[in-house]
PDB file of C-alpha atoms and ligand atoms in Angstrom:
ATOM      1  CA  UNK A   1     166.688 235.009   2.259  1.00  0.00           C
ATOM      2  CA  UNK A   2     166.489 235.190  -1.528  1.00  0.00           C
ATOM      3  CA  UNK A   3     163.550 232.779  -2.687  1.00  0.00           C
ATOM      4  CA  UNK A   4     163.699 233.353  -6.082  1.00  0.00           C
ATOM      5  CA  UNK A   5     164.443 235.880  -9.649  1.00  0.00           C
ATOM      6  CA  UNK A   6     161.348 237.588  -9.394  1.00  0.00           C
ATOM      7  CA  UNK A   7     161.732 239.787 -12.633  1.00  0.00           C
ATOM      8  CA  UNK A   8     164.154 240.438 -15.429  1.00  0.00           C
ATOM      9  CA  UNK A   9     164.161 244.474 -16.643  1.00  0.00           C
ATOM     10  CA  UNK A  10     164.621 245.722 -19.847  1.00  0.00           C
ATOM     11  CA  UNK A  11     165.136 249.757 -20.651  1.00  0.00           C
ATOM     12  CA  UNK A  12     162.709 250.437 -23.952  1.00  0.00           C
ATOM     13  CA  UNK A  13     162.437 253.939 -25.687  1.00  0.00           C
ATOM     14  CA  UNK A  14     159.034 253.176 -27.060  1.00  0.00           C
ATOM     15  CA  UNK A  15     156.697 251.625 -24.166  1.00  0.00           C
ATOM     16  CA  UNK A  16     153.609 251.291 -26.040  1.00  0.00           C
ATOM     17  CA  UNK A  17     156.045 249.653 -29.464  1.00  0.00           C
ATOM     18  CA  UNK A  18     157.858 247.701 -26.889  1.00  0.00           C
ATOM     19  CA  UNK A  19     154.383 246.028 -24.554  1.00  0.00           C
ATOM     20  CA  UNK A  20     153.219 245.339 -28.992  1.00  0.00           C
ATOM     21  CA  UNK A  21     156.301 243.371 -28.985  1.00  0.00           C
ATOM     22  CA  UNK A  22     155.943 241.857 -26.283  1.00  0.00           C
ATOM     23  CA  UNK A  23     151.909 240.739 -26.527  1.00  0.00           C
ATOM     24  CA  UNK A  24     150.988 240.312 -30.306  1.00  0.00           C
ATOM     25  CA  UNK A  25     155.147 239.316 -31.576  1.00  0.00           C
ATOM     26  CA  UNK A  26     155.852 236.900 -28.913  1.00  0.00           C
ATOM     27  CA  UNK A  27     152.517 235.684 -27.634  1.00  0.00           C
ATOM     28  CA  UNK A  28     153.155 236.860 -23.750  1.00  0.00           C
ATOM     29  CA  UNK A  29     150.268 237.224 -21.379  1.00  0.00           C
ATOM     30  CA  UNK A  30     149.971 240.958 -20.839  1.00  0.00           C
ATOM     31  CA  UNK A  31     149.301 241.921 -17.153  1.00  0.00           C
ATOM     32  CA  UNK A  32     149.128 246.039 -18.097  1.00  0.00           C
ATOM     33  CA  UNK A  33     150.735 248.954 -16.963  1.00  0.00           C
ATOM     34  CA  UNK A  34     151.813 250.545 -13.748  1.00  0.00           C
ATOM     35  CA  UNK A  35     153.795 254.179 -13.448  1.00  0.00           C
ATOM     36  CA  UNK A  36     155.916 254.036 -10.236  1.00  0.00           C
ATOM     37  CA  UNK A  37     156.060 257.622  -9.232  1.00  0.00           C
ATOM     38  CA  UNK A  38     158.832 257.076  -6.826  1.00  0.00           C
ATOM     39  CA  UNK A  39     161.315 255.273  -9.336  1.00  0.00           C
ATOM     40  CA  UNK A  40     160.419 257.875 -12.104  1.00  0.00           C
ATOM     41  CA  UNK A  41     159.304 254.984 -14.294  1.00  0.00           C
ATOM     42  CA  UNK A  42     156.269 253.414 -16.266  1.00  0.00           C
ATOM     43  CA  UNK A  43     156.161 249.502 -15.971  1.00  0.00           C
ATOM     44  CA  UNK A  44     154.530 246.869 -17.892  1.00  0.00           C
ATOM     45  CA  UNK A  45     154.728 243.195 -16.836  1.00  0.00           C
ATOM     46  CA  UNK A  46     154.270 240.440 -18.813  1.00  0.00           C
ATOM     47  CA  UNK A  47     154.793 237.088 -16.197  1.00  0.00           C
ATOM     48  CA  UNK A  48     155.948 233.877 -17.711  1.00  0.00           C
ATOM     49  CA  UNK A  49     156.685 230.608 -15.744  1.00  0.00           C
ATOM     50  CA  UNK A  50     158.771 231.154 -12.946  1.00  0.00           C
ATOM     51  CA  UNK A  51     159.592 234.535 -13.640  1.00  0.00           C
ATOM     52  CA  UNK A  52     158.228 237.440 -15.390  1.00  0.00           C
ATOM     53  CA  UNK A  53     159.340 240.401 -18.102  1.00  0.00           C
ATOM     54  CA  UNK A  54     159.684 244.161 -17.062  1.00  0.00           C
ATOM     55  CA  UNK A  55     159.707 246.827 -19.451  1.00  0.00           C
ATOM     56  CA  UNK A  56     160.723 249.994 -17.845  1.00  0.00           C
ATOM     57  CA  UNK A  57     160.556 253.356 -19.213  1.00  0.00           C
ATOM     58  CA  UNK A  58     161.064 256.743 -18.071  1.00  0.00           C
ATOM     59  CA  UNK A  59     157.901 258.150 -16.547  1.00  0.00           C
ATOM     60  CA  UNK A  60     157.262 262.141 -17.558  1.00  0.00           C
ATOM     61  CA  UNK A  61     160.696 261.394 -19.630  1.00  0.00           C
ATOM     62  CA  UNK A  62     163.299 261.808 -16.497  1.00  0.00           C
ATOM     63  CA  UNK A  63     164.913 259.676 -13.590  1.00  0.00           C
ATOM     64  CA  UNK A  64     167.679 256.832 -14.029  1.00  0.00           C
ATOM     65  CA  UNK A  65     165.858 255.308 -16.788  1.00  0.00           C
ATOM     66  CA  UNK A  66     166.151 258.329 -18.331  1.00  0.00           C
ATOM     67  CA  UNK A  67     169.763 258.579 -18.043  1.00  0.00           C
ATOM     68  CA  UNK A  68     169.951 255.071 -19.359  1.00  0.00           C
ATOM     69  CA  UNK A  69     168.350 255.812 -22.740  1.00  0.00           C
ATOM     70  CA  UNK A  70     170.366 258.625 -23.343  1.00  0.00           C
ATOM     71  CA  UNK A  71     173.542 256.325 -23.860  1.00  0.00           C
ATOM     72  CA  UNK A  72     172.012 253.156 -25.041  1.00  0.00           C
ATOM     73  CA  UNK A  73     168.991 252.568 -27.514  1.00  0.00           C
ATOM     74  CA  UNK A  74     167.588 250.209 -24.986  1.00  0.00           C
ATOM     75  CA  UNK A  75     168.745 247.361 -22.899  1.00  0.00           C
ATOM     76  CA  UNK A  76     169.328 244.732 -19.997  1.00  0.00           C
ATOM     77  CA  UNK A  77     168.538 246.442 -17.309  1.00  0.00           C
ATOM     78  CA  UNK A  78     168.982 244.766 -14.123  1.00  0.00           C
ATOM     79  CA  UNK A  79     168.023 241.494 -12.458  1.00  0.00           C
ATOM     80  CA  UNK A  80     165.645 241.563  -9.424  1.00  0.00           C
ATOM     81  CA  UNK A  81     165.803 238.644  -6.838  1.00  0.00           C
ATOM     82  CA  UNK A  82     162.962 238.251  -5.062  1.00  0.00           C
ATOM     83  CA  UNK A  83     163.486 237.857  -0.829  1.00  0.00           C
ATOM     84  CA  UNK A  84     160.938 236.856   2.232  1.00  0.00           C
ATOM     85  CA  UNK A  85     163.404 239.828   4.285  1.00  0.00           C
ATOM     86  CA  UNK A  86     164.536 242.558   2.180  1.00  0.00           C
ATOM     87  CA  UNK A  87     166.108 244.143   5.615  1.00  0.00           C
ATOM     88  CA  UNK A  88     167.946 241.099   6.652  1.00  0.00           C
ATOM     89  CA  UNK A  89     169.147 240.811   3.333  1.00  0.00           C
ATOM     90  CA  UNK A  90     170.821 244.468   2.972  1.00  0.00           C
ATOM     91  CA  UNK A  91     171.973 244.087   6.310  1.00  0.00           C
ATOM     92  CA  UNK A  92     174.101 240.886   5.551  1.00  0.00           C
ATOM     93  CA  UNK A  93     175.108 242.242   1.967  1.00  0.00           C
ATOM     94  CA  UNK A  94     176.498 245.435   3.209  1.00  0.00           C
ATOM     95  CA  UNK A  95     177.770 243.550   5.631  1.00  0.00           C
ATOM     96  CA  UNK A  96     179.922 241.557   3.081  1.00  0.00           C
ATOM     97  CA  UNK A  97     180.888 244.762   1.514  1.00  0.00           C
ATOM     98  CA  UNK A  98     177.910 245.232  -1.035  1.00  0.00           C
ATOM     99  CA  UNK A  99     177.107 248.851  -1.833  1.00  0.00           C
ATOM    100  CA  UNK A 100     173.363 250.177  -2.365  1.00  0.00           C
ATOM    101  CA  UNK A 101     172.291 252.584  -4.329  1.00  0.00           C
ATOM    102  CA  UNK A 102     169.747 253.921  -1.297  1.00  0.00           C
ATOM    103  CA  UNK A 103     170.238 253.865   2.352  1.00  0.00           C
ATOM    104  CA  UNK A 104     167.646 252.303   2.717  1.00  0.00           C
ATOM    105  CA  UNK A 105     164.426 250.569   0.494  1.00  0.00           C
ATOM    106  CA  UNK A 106     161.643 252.381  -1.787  1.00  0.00           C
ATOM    107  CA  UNK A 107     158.086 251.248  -2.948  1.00  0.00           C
ATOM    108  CA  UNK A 108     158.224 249.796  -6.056  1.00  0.00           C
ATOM    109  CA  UNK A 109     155.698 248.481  -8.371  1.00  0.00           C
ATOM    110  CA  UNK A 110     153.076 246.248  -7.075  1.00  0.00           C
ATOM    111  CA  UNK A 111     153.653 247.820  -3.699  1.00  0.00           C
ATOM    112  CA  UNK A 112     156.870 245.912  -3.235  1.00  0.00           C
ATOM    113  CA  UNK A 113     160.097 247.176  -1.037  1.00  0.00           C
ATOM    114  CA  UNK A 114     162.735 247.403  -3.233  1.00  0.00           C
ATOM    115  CA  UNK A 115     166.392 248.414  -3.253  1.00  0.00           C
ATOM    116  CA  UNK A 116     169.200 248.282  -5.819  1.00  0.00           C
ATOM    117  CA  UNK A 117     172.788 246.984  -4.988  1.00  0.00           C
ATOM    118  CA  UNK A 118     175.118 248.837  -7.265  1.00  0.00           C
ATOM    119  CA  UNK A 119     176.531 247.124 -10.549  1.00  0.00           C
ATOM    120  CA  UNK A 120     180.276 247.597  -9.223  1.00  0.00           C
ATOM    121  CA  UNK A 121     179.329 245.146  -6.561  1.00  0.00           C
ATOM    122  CA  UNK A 122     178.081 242.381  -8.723  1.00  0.00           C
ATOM    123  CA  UNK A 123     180.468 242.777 -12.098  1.00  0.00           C
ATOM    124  CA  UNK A 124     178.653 245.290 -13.677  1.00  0.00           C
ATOM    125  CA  UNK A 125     174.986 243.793 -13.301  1.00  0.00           C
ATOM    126  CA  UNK A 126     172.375 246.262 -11.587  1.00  0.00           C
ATOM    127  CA  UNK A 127     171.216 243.969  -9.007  1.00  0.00           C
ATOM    128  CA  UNK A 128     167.169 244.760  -7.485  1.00  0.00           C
ATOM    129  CA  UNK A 129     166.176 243.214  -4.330  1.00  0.00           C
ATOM    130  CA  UNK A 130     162.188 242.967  -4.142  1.00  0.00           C
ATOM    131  CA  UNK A 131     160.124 242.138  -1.304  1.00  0.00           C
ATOM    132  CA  UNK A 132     156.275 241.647  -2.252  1.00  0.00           C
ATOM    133  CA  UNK A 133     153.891 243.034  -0.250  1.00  0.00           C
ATOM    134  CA  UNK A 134     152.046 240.839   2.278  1.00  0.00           C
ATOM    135  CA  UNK A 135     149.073 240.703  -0.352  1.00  0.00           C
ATOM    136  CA  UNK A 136     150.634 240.123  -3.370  1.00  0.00           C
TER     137      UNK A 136
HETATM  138 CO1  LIG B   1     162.733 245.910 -11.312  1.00  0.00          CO
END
């Protein structure tokens, strides 16, 4: 069951420009950096009520992120709904037709299970499922 947009993601060339930005331009609590290995990114969260910012950028300068930058000078990213059964939920999505981009989910930051739905399922929108971890 989705229980809520857990993050919105934005694609930034400059991570350390970009968290400035973010902190000292617009006042937003900084929660610091985390590199997600798996997802080939570096992350930096800044949480604001009900929802929080994600910077992404491409950890060691490869992976979809990556890929991303190379077209665009930065951007939207995806949305990430959060869910209480990240397996229920891709089982009743694909279900209904939805296609992943994985089989089946990864770890992503903060531990979480995540799994992207691809943007030709939801109008172009990248689409992250997130399940937090039991201690998060
Ligand atoms: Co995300």
């Amino acid at each position: 069951m989705i229980t809520g947009l857990d993050h919105i993601a934005i694609a930034v060339p400059d991570l350390s420009a970009a968290i400035e930005r973010f902190m000292n331009d617009f006042g937003l609590e900084f929660k610091g950096t985390e590199d997600v290995p798996a997802a080939k990114t570096s992350t930096a969260f800044f949480p604001v009520p009900a929802t929080q910012i994600e910077l992404v950028h491409p950890l060691n300068g490869e992976g979809a992120i990556a890929k991303y930058l190379e077209k665009r000078p930065g951007g939207l990213h995806h949305l990430c709904f959060r869910t209480d059964d990240i397996d229920a939920d891709i089982e009743r999505l694909k279900a209904k037709g939805y296609v992943f981009l994985s089989d089946a989910p990864s770890k992503g930051a903060h531990n979480c299970k995540v799994i992207f739905i691809h943007p030709k399922s939801c109008d172009g929108v990248l689409i992250e499922l997130n399940q937090p971890c039991e201690d998060h």
